[in-house]
mmCIF file of N, CA, C and O in Angstrom:
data_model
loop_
_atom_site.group_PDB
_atom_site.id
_atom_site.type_symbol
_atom_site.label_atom_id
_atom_site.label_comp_id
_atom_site.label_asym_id
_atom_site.label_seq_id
_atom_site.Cartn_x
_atom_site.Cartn_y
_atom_site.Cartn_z
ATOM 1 N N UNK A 1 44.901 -28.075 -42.874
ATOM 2 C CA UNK A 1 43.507 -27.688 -42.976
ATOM 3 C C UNK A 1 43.164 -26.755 -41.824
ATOM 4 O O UNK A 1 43.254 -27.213 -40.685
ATOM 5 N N UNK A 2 42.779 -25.496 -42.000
ATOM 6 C CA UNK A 2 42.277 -24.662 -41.017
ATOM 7 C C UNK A 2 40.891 -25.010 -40.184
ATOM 8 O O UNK A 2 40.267 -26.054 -40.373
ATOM 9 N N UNK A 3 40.658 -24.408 -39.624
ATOM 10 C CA UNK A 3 39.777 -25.719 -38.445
ATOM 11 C C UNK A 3 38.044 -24.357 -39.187
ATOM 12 O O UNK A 3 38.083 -23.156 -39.455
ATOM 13 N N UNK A 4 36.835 -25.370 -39.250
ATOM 14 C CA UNK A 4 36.062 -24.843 -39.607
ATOM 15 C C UNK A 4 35.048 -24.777 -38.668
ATOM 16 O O UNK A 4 35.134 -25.484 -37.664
ATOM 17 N N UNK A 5 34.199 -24.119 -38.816
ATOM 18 C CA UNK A 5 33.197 -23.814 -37.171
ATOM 19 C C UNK A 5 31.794 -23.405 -38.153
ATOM 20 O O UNK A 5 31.649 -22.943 -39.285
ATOM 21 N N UNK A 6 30.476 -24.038 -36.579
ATOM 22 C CA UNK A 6 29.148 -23.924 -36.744
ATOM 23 C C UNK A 6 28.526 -23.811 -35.713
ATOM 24 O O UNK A 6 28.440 -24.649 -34.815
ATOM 25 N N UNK A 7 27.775 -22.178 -35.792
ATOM 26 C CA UNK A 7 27.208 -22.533 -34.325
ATOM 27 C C UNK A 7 25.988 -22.750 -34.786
ATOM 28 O O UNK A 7 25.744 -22.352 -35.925
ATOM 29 N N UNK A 8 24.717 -23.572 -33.854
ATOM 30 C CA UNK A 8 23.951 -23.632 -33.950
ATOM 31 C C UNK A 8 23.204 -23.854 -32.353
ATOM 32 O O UNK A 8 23.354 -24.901 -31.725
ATOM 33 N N UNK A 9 22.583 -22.963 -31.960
ATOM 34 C CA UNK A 9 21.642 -22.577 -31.054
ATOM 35 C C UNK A 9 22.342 -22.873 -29.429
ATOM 36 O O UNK A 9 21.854 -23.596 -28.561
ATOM 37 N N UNK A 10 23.183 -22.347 -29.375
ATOM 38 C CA UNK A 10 23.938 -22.595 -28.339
ATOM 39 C C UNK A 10 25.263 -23.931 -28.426
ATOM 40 O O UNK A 10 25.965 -24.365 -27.513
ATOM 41 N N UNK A 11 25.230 -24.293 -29.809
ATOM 42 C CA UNK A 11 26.097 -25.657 -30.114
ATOM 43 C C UNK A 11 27.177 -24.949 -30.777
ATOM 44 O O UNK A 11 26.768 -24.301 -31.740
ATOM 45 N N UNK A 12 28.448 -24.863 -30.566
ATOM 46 C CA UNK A 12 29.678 -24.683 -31.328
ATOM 47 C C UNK A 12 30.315 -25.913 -32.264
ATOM 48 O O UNK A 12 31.022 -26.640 -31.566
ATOM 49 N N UNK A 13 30.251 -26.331 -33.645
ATOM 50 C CA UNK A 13 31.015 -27.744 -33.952
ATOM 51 C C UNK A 13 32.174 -26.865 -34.343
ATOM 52 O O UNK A 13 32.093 -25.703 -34.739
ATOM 53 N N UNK A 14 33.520 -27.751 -34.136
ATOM 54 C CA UNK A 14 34.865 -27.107 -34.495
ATOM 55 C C UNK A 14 34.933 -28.141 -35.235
ATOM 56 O O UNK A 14 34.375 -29.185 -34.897
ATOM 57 N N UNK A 15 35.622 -28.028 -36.363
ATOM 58 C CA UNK A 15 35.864 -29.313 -37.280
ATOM 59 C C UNK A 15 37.687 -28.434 -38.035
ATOM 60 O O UNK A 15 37.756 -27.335 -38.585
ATOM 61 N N UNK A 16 38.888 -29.427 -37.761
ATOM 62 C CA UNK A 16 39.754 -29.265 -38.685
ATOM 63 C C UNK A 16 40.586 -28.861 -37.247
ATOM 64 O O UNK A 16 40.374 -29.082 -36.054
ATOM 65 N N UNK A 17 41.689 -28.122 -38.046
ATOM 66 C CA UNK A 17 42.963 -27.940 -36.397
ATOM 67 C C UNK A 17 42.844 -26.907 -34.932
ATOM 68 O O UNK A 17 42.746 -25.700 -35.155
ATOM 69 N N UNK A 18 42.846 -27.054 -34.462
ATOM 70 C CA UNK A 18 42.845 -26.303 -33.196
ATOM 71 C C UNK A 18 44.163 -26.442 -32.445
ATOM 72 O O UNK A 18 44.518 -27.171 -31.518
ATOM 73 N N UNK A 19 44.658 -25.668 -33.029
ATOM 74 C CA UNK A 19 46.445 -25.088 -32.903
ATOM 75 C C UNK A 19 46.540 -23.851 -33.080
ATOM 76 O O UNK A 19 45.841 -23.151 -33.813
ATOM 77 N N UNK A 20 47.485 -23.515 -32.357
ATOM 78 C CA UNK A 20 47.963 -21.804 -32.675
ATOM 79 C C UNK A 20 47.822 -21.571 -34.119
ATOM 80 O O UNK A 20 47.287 -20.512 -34.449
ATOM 81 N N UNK A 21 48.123 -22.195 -34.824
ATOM 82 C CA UNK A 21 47.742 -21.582 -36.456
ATOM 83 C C UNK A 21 46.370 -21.086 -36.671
ATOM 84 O O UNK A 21 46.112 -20.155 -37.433
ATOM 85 N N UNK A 22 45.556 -21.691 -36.023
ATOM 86 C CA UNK A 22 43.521 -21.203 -35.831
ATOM 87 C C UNK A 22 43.711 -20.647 -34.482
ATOM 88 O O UNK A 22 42.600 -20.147 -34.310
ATOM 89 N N UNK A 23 44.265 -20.441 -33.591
ATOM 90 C CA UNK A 23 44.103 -19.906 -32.145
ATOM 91 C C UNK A 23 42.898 -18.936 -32.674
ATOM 92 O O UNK A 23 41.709 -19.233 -32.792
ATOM 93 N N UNK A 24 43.603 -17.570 -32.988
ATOM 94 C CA UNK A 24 42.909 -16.158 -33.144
ATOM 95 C C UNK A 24 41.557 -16.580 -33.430
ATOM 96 O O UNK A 24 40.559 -16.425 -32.726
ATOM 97 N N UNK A 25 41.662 -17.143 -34.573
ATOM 98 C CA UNK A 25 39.989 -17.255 -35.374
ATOM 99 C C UNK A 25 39.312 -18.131 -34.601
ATOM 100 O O UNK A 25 38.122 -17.827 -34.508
ATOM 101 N N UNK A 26 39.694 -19.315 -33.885
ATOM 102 C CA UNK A 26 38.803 -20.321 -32.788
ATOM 103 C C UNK A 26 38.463 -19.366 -31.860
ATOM 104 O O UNK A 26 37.332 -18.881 -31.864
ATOM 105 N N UNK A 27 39.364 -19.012 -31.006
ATOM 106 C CA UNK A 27 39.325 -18.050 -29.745
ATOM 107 C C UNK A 27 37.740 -16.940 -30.126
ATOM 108 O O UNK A 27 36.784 -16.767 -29.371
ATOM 109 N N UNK A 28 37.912 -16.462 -31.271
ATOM 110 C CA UNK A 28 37.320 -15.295 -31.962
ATOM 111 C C UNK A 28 35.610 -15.682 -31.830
ATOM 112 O O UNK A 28 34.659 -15.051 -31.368
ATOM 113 N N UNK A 29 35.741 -17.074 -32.492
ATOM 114 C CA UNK A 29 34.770 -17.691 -32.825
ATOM 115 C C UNK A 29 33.567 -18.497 -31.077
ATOM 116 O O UNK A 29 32.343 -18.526 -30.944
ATOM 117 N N UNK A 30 34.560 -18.933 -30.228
ATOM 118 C CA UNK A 30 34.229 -18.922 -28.793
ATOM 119 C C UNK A 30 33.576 -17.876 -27.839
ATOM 120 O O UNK A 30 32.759 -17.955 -26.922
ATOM 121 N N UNK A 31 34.291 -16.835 -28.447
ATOM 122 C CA UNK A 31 33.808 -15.743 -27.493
ATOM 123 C C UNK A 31 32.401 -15.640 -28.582
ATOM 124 O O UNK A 31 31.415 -16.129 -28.033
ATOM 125 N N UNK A 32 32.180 -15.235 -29.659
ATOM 126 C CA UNK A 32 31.437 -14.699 -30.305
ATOM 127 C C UNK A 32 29.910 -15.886 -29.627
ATOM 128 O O UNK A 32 28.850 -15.337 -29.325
ATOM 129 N N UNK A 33 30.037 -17.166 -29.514
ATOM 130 C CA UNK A 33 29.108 -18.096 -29.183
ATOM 131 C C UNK A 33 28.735 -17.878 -27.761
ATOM 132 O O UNK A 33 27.627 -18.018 -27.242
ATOM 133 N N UNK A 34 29.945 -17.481 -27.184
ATOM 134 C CA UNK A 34 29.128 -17.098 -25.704
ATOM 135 C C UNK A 34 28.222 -15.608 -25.685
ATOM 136 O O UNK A 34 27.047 -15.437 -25.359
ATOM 137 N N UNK A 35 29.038 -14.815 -26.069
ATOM 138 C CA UNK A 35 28.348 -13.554 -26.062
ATOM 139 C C UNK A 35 26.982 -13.831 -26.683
ATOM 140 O O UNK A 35 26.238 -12.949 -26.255
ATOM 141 N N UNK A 36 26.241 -14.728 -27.573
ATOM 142 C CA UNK A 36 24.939 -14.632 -28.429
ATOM 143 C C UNK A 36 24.186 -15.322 -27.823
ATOM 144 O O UNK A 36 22.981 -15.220 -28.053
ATOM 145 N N UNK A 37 24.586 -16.076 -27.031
ATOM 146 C CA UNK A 37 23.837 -17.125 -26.529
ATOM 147 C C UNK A 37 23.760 -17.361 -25.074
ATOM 148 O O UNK A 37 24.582 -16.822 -24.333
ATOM 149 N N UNK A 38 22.774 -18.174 -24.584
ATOM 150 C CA UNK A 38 23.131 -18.519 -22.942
ATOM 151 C C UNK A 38 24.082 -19.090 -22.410
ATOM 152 O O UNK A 38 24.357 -19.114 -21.211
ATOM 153 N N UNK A 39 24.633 -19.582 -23.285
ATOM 154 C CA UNK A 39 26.140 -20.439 -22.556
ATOM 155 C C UNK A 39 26.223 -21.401 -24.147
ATOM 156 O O UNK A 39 25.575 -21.134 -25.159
ATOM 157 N N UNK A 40 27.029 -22.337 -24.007
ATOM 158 C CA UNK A 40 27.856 -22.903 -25.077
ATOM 159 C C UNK A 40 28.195 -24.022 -24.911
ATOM 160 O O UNK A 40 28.958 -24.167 -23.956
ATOM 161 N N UNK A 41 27.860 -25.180 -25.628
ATOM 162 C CA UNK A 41 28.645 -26.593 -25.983
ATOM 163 C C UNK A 41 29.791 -26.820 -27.145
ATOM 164 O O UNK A 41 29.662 -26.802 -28.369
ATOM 165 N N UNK A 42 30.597 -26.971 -26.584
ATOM 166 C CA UNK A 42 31.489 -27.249 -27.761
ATOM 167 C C UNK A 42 31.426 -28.604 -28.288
ATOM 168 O O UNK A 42 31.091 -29.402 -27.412
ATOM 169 N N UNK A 43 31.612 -29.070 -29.299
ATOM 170 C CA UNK A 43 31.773 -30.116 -30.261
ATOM 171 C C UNK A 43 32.911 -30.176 -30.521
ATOM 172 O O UNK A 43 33.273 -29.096 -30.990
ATOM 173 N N UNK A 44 33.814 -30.990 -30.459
ATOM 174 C CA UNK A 44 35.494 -31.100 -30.393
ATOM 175 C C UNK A 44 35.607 -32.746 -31.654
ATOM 176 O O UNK A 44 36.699 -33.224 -31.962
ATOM 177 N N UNK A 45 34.168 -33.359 -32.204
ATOM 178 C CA UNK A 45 34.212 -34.609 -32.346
ATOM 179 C C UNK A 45 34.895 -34.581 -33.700
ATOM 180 O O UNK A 45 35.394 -35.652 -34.047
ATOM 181 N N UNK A 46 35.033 -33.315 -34.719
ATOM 182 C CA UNK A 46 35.334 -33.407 -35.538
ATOM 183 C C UNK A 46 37.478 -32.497 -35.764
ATOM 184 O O UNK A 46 38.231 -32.370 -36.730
ATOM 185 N N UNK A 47 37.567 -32.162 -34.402
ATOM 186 C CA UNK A 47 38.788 -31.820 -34.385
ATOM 187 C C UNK A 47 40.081 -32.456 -35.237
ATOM 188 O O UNK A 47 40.183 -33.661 -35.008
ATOM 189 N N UNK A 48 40.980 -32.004 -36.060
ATOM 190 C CA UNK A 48 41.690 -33.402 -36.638
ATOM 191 C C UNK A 48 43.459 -32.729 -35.881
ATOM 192 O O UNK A 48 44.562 -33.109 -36.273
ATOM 193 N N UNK A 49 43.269 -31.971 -35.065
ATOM 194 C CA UNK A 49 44.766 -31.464 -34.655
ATOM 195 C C UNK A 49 44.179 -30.512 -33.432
ATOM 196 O O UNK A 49 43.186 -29.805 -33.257
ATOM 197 N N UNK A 50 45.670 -31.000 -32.489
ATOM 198 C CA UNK A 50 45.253 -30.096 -31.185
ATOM 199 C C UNK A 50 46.504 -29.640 -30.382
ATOM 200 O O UNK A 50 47.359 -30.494 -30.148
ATOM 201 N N UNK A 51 46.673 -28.459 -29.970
ATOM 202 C CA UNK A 51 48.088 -28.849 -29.625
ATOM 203 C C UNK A 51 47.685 -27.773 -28.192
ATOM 204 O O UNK A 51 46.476 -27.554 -28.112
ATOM 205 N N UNK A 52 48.355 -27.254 -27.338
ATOM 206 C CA UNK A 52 48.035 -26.446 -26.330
ATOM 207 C C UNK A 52 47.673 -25.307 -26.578
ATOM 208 O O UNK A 52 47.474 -24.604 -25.587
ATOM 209 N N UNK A 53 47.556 -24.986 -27.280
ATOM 210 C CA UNK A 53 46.477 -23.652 -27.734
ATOM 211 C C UNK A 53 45.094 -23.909 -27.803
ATOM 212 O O UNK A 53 44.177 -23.175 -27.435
ATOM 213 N N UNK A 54 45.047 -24.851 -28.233
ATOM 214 C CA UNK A 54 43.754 -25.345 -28.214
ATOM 215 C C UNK A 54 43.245 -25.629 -27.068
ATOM 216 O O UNK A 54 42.032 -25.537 -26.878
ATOM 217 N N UNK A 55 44.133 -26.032 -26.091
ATOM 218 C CA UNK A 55 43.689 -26.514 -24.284
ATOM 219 C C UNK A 55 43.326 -24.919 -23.881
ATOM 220 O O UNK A 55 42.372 -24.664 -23.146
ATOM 221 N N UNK A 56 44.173 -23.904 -24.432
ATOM 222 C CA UNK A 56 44.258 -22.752 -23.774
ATOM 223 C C UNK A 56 42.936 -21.948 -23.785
ATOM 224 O O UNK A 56 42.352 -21.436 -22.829
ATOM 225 N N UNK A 57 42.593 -21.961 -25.139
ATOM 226 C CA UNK A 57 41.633 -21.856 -25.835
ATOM 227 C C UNK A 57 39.766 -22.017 -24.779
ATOM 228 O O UNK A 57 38.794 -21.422 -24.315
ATOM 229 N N UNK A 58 40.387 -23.189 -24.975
ATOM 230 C CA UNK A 58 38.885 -23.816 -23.982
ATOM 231 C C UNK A 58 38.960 -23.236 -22.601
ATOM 232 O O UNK A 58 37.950 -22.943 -21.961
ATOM 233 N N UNK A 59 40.179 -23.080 -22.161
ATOM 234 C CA UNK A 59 40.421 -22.369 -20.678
ATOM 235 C C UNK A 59 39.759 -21.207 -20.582
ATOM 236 O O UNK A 59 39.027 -20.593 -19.806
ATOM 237 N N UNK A 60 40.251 -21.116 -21.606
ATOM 238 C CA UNK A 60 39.899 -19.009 -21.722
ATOM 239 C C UNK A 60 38.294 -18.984 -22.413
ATOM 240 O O UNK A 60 37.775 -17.868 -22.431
ATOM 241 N N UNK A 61 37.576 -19.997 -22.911
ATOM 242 C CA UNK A 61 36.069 -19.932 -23.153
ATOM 243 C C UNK A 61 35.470 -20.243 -21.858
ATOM 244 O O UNK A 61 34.473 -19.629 -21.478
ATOM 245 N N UNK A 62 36.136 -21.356 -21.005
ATOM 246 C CA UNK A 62 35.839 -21.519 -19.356
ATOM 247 C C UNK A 62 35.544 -20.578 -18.617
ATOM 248 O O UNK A 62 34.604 -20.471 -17.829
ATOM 249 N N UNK A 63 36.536 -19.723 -18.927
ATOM 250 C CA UNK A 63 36.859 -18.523 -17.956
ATOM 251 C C UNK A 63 35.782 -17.242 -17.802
ATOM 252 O O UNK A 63 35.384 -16.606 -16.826
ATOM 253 N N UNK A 64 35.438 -17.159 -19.599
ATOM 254 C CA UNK A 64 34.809 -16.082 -20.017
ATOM 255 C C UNK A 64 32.996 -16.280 -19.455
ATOM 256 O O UNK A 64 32.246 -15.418 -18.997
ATOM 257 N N UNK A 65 32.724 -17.815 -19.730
ATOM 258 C CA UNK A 65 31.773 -18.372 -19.606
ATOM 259 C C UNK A 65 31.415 -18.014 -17.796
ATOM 260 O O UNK A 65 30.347 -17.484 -17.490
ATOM 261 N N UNK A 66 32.304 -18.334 -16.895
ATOM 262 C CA UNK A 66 31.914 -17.883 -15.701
ATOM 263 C C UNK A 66 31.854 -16.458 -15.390
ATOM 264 O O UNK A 66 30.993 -16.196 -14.549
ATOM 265 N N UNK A 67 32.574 -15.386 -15.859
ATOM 266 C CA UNK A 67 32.623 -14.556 -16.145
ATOM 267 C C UNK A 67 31.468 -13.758 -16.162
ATOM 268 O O UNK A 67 31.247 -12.856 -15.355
ATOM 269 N N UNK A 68 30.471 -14.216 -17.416
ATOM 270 C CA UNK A 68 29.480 -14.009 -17.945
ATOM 271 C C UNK A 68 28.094 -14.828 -17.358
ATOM 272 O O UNK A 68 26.911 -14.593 -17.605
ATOM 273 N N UNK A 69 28.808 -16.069 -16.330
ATOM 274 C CA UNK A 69 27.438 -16.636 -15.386
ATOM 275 C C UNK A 69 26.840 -17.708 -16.581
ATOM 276 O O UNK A 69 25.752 -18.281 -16.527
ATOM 277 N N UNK A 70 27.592 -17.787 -17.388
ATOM 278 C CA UNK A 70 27.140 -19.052 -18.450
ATOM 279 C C UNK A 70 27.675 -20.345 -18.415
ATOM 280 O O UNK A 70 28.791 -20.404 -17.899
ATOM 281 N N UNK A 71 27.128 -21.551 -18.877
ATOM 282 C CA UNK A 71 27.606 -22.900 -18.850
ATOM 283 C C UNK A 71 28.132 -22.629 -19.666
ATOM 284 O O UNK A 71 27.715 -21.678 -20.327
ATOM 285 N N UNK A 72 29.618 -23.480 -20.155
ATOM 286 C CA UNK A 72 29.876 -23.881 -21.199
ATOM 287 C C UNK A 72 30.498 -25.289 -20.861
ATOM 288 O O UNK A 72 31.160 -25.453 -19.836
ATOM 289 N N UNK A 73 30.246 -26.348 -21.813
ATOM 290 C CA UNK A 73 30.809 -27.981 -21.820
ATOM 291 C C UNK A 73 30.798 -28.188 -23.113
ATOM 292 O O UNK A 73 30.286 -27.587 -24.058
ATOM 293 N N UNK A 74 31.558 -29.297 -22.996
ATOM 294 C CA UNK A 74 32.061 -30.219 -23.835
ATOM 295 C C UNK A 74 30.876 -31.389 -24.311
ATOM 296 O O UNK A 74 29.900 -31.820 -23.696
ATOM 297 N N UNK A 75 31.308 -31.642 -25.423
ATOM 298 C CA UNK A 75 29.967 -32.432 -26.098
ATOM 299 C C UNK A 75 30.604 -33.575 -26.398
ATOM 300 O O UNK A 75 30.025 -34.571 -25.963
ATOM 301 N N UNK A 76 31.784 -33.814 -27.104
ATOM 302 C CA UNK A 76 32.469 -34.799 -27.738
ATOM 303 C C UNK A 76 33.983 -34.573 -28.115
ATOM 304 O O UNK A 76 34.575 -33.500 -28.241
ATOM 305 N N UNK A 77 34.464 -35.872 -28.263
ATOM 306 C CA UNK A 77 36.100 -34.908 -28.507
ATOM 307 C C UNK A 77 36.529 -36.170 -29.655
ATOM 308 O O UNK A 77 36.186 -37.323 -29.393
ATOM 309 N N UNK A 78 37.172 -35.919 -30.725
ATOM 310 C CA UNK A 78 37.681 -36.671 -31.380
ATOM 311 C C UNK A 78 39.120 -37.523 -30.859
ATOM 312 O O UNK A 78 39.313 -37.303 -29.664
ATOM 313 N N UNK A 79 39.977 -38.271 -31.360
ATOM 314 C CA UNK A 79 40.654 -39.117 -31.140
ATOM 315 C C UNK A 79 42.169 -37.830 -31.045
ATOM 316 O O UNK A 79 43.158 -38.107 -30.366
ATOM 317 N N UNK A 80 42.079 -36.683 -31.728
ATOM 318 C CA UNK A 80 43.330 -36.228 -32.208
ATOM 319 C C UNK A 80 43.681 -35.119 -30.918
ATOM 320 O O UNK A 80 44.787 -34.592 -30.802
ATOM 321 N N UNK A 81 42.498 -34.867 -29.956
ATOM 322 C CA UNK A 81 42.419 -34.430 -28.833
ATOM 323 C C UNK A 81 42.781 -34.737 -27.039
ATOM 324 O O UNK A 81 41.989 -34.685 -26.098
ATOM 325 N N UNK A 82 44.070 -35.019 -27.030
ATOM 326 C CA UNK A 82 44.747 -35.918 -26.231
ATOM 327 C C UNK A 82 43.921 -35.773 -24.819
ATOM 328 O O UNK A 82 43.400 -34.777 -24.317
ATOM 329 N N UNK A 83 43.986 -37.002 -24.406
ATOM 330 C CA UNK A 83 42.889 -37.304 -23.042
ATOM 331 C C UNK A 83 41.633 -36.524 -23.521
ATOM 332 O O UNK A 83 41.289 -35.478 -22.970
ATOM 333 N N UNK A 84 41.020 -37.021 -24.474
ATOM 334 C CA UNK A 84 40.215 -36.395 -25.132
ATOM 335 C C UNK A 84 38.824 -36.955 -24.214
ATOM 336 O O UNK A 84 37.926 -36.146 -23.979
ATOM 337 N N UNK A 85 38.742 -38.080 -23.824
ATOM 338 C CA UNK A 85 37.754 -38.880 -22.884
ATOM 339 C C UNK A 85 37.865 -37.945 -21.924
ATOM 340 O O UNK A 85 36.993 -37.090 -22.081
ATOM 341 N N UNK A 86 38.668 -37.702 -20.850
ATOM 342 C CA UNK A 86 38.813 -36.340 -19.323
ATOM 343 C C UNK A 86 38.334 -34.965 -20.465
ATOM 344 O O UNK A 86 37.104 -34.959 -20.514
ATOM 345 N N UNK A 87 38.717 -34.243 -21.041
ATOM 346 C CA UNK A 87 38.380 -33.437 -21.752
ATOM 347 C C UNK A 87 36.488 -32.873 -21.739
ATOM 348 O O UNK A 87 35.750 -32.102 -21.126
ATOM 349 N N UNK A 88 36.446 -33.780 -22.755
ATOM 350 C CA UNK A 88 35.473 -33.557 -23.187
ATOM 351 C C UNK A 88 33.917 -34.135 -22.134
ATOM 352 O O UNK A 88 32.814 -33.589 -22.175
ATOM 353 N N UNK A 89 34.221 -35.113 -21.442
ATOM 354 C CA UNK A 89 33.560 -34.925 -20.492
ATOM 355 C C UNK A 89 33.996 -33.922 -19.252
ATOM 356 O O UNK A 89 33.491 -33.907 -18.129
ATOM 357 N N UNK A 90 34.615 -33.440 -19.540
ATOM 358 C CA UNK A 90 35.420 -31.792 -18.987
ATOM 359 C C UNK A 90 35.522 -32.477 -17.644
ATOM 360 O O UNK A 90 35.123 -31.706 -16.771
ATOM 361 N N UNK A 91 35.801 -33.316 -17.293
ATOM 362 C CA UNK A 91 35.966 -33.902 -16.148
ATOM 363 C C UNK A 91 36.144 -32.769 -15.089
ATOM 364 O O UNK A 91 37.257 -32.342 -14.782
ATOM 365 N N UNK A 92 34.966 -32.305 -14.546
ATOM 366 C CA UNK A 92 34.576 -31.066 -13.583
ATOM 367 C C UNK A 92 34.828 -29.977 -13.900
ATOM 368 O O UNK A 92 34.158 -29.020 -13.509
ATOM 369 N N UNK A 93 36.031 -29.849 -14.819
ATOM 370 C CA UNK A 93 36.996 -28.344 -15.088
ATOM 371 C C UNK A 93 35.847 -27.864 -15.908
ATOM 372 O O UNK A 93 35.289 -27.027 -15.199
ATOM 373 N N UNK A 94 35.243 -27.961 -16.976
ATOM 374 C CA UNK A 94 33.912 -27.101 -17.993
ATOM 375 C C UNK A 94 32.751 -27.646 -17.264
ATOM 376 O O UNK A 94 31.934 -26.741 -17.096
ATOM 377 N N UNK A 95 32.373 -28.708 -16.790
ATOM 378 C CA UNK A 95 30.655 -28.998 -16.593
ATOM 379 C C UNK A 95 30.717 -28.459 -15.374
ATOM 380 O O UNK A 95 29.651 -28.671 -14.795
ATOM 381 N N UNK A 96 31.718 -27.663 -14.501
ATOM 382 C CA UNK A 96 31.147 -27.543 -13.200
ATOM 383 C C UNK A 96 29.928 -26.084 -13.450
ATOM 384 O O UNK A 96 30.028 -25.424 -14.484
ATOM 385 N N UNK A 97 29.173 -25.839 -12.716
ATOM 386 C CA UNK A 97 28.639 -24.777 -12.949
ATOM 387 C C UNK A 97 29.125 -23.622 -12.422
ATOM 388 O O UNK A 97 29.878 -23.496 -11.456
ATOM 389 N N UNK A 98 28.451 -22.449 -13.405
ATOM 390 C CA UNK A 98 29.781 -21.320 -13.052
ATOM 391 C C UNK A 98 29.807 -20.721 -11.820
ATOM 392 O O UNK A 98 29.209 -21.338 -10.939
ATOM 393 N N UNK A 99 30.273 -19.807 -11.549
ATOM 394 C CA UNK A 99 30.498 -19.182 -10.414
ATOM 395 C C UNK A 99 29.548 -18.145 -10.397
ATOM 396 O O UNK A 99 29.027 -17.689 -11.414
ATOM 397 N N UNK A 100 29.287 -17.718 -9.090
ATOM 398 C CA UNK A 100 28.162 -16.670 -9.370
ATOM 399 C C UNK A 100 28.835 -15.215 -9.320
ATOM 400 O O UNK A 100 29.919 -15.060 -8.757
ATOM 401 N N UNK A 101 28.182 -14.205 -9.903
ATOM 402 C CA UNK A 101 28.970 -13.304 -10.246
ATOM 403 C C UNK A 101 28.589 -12.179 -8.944
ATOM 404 O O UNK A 101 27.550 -12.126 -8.285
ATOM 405 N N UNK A 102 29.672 -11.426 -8.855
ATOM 406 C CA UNK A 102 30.244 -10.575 -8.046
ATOM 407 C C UNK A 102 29.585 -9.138 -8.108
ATOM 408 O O UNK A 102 30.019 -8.229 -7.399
#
């Protein structure tokens, strides 16, 4: 199942795989939520596959997000999202606030 996405008002839900097989189109779909908005929550609760692309993924929405002087965190993480509890409460790595820009 290819992983399906919703943004709604600064809320990203990812629902289905978040693996290199969706990299491009997740990745695609991340940036597109930061760029529209003030910053970004991801929803991870409906994830059903995750593999390090998907970690990479969030790195690189992290990244972009400070980048751009925007929050982005984690909202929830499903079971299929390993250390999905540290994750998704982004245990400092996403909720810290961003960096100020240069």
């Amino acid at each position: 199942m290819n992983a399906e996405y919703q943004i709604d008002e600064g809320a990203l839900a990812l629902e289905g795989e978040m693996t290199i097989y969706t990299a491009h189109r997740t990745k695609q779909r991340l940036l597109d939520g930061l760029e529209h908005g003030d910053g970004l929550a991801a929803d991870l609760s409906r994830v059903t596959e995750f593999d390090s692309a998907g970690l990479q993924l969030l790195l690189r929405a992290r990244a972009e997000a400070d980048r751009q002087g925007k929050p982005f965190r984690g909202t929830a993480c499903s079971p299929a999202v390993p250390g999905g509890g540290h994750l998704c409460h982004l245990g400092g790595l996403f909720a810290r606030p961003p960096s100020p820009l240069s």
